[in-house]
Tab-separated table of C-alpha atoms and ligand atoms in Angstrom:
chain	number	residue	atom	x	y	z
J	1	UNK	CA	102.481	88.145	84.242
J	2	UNK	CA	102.009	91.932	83.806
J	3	UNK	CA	101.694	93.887	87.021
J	4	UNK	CA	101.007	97.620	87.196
J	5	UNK	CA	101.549	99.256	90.831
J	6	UNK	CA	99.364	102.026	91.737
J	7	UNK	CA	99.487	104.376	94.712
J	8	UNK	CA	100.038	107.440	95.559
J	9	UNK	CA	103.784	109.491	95.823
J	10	UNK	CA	105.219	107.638	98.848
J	11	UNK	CA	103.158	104.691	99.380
J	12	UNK	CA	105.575	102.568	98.807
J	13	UNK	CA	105.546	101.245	95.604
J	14	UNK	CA	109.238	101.819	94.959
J	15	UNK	CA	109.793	99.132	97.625
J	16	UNK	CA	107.097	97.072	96.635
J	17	UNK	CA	108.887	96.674	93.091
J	18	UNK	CA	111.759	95.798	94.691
J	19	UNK	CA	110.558	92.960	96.519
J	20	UNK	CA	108.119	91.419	93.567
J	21	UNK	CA	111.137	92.090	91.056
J	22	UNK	CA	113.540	89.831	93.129
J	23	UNK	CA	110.548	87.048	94.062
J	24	UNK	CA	108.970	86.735	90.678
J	25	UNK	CA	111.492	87.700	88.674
J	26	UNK	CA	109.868	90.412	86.437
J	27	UNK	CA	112.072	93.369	85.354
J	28	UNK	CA	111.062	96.395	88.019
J	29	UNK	CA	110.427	99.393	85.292
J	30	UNK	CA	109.966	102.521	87.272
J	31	UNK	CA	109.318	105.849	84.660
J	32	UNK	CA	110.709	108.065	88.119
J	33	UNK	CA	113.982	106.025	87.699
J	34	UNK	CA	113.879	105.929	83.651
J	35	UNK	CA	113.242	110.062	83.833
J	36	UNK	CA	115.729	110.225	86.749
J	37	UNK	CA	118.807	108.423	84.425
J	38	UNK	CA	117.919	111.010	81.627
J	39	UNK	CA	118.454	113.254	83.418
J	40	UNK	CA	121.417	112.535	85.125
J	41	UNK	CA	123.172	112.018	81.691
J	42	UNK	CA	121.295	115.389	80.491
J	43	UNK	CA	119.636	113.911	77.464
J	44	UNK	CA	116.839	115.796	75.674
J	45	UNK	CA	114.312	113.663	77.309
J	46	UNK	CA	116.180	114.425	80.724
J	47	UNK	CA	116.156	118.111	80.163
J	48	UNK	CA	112.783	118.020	79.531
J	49	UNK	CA	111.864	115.610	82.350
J	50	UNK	CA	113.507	117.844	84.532
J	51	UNK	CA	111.333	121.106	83.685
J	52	UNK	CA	108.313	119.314	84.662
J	53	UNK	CA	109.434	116.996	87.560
J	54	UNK	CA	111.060	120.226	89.484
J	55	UNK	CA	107.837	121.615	89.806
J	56	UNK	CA	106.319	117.970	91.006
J	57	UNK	CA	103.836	118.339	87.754
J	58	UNK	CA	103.755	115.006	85.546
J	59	UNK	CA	105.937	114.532	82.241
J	60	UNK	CA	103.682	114.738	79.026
J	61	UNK	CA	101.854	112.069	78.257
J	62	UNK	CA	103.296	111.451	74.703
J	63	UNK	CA	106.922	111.181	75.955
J	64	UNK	CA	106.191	108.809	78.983
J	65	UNK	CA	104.161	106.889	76.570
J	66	UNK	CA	106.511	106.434	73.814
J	67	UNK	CA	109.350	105.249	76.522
J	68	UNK	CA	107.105	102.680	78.291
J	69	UNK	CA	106.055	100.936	74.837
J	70	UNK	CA	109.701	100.630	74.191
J	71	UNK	CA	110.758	99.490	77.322
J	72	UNK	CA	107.857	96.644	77.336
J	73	UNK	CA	108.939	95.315	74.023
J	74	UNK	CA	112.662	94.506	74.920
J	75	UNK	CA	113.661	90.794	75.192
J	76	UNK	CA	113.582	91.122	79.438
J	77	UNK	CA	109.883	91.537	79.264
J	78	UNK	CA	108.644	88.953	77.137
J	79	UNK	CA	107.708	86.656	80.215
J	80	UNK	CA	105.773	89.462	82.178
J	81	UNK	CA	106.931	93.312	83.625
J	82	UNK	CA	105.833	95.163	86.746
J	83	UNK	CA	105.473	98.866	86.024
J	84	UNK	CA	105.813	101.052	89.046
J	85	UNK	CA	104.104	105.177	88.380
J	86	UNK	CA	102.836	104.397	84.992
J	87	UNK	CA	100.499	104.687	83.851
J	88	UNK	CA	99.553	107.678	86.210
J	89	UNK	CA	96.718	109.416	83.554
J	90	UNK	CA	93.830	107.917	82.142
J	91	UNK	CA	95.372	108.695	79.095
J	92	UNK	CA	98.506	106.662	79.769
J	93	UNK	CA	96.373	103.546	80.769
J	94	UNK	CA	94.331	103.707	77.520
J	95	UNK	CA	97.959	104.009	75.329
J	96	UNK	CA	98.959	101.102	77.661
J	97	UNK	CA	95.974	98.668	76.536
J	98	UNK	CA	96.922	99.270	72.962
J	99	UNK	CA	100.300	98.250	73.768
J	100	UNK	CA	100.350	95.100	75.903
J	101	UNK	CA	98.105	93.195	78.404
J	102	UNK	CA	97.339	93.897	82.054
J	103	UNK	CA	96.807	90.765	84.368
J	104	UNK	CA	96.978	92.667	87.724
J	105	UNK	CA	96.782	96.202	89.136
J	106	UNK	CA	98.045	96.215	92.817
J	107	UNK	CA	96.774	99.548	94.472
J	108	UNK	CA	98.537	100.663	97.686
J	109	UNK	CA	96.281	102.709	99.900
J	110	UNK	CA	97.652	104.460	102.391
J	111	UNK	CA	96.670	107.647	104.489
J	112	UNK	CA	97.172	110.918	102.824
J	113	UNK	CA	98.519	112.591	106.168
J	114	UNK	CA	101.202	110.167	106.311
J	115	UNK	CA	102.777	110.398	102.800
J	116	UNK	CA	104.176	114.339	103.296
J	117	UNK	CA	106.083	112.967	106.403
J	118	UNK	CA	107.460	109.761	104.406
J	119	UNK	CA	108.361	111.834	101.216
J	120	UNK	CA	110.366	114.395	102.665
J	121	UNK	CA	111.958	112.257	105.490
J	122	UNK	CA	113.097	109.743	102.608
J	123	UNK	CA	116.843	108.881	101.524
J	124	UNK	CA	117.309	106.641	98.299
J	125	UNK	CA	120.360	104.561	97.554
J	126	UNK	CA	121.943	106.145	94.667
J	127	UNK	CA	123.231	102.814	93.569
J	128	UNK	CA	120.254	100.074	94.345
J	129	UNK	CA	117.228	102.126	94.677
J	130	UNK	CA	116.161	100.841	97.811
J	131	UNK	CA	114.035	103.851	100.243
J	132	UNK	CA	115.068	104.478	103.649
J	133	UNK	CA	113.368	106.890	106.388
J	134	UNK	CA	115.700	109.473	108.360
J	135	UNK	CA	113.810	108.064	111.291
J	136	UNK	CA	115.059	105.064	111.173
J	137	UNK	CA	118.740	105.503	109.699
J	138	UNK	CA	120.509	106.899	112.647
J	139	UNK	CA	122.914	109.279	110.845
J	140	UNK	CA	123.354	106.493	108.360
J	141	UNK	CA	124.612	107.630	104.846
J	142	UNK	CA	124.869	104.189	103.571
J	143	UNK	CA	122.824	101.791	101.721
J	144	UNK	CA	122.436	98.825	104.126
J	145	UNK	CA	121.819	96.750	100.906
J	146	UNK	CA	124.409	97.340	99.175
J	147	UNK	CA	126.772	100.254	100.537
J	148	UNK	CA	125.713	102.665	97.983
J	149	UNK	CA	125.726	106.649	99.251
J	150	UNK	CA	122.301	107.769	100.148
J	151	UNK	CA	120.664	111.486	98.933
J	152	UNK	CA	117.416	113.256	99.351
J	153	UNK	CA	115.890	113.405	95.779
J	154	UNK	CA	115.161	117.023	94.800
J	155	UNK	CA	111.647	116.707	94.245
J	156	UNK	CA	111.447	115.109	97.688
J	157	UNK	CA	110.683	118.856	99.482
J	158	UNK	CA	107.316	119.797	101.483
J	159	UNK	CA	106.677	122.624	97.815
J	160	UNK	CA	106.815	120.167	95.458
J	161	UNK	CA	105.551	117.038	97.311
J	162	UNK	CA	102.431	118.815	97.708
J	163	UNK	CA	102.038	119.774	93.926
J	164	UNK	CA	102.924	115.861	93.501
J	165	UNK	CA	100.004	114.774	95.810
J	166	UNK	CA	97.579	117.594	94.516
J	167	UNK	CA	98.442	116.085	90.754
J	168	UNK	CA	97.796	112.520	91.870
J	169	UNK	CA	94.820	113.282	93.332
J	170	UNK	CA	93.906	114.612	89.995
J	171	UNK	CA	95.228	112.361	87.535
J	172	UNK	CA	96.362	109.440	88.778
J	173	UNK	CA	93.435	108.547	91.765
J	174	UNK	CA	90.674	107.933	89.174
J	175	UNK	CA	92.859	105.019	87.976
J	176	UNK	CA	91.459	102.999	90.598
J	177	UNK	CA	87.934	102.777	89.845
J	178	UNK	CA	89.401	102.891	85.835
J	179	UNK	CA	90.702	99.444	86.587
J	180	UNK	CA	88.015	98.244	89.261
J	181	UNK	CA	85.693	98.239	86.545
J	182	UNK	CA	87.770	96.086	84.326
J	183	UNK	CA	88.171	93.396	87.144
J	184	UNK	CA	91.928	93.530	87.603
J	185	UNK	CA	92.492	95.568	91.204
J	186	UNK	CA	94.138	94.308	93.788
J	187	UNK	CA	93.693	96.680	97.144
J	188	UNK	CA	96.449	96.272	99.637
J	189	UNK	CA	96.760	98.705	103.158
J	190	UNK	CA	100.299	100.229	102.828
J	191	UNK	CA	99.949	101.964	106.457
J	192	UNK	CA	101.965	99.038	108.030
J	193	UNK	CA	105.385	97.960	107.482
J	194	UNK	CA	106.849	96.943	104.025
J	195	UNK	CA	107.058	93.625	104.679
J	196	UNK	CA	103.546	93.086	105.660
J	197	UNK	CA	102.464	94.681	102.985
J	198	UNK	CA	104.647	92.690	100.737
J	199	UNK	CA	102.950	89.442	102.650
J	200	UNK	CA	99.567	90.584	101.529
J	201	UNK	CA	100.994	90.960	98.063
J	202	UNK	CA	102.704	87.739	97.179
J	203	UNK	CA	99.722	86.021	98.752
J	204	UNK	CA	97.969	87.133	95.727
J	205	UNK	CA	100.348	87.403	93.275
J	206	UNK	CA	101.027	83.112	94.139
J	207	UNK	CA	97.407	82.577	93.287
J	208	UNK	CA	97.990	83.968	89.596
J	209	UNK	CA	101.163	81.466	88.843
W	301	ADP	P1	106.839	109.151	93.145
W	301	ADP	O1	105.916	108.012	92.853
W	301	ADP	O2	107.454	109.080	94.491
W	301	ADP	O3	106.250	110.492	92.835
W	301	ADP	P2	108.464	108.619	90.744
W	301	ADP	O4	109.902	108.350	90.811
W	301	ADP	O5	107.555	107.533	90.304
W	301	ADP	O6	108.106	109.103	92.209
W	301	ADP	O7	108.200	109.886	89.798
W	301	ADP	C1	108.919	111.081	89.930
W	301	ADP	C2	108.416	112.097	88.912
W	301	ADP	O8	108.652	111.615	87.580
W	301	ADP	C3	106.926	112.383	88.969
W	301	ADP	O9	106.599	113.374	89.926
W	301	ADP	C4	106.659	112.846	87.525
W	301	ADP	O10	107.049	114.199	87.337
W	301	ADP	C5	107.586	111.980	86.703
W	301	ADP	N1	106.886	110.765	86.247
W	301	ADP	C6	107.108	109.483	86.655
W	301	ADP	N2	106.268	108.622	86.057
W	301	ADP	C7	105.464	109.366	85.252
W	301	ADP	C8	104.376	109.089	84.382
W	301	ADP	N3	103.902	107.824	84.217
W	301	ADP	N4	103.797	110.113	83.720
W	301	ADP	C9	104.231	111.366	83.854
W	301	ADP	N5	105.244	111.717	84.670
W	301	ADP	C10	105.860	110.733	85.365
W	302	ZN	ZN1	121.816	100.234	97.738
């Protein structure tokens, strides 16, 4: 099974991924965290990641593309993937039908207002991955998953989470009706908690085994 999640910065998707990795067992490939490893180990890809995802503007197409259709082709994914913020152009999902199947398109809708306050209160597990909100951590700086230190991502500030909301808005929002029209979205509500939404989810995603 090949599963795309689509939504916008900070609906959850991240934690979504988590979940349906570990239930299904599909390998959770996230571009963020692909871009965010190049760039931690300075590669050319990561510098030049890092000149477009400071400024909360989108990586070229090309690059993003050329990484994904790798990625999809290794030995892991031969039973089924779940992407997580690709593809995020029209472009991207047109390179992506060229490259592999799509059986499902989860879209996680949730209000706009609310995604500025969840993006720049989160605090990622440097280790695991898993999202926390500063509301709800209590002065904790550990992962409760796995004890890994938790940090503020740098593109995670009001200035650049707007330009990232402003771009999706753009580029990534007409996906939806892209992939309405071919039959495969699934709408979920991502305004409640992460495990209702993830309730909604594997309700549908049982009805595809
Ligand atoms: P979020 O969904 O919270 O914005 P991600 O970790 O998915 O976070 O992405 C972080 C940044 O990485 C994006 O703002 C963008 O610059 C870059 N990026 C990730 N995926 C893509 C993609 N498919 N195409 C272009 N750029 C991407
Ligand atoms: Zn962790």
């Amino acid at each position: 099974m090949n599963i795309i999640l689509l939504g916008a910065p900070g609906a959850g998707k991240g934690t979504q991924a988590t979940k349906i990795a570990e239930g299904y067992q599909l390998p959770h490939i996230s571009t963020g965290d692909i871009f965010r490893e190049h760039m931690k180990n300075q590669t050319p890809i990561g510098v030049l990641a890092k000149s477009y995802i400071d400024k909360g503007q989108l990586v070229p197409d090309e690059v993003t593309c050329e990484i994904v259709e790798e990625r999809i082709h290794r030995e892991d994914c031969k039973n089924g993937y779940m992407l997580d913020g690709f593809p995020r152009t029209i472009p991207q999902a047109e390179a992506l039908n060229k490259m592999s199947k799509v059986d499902l398109v989860i879209n996680i809708e949730v209000d706009f207002n609310l995604l500025m306050e969840r993006l720049c209160g989160r605090r990622v597990c440097k280790d695991c991955r898993e999202s926390y909100h500063i509301s709800r951590l209590n002065g904790e700086t550990k992962c409760a998953r796995c004890g890994g230190e938790l940090y503020q991502r740098k593109d995670d500030n009001p200035e650049t989470v707007k330009s990232r909301l402003a771009v999706y808005q753009v580029e990534t929002a007409p996906l939806i009706e892209y992939y309405e029209k071919r039959g495969l979205l699934f709408n979920v509500v991502g305004n409640t908690t992460p495990e209702d939404v993830y309730a909604e989810v594997s309700k549908k995603l049982d009805t595809m085994k």
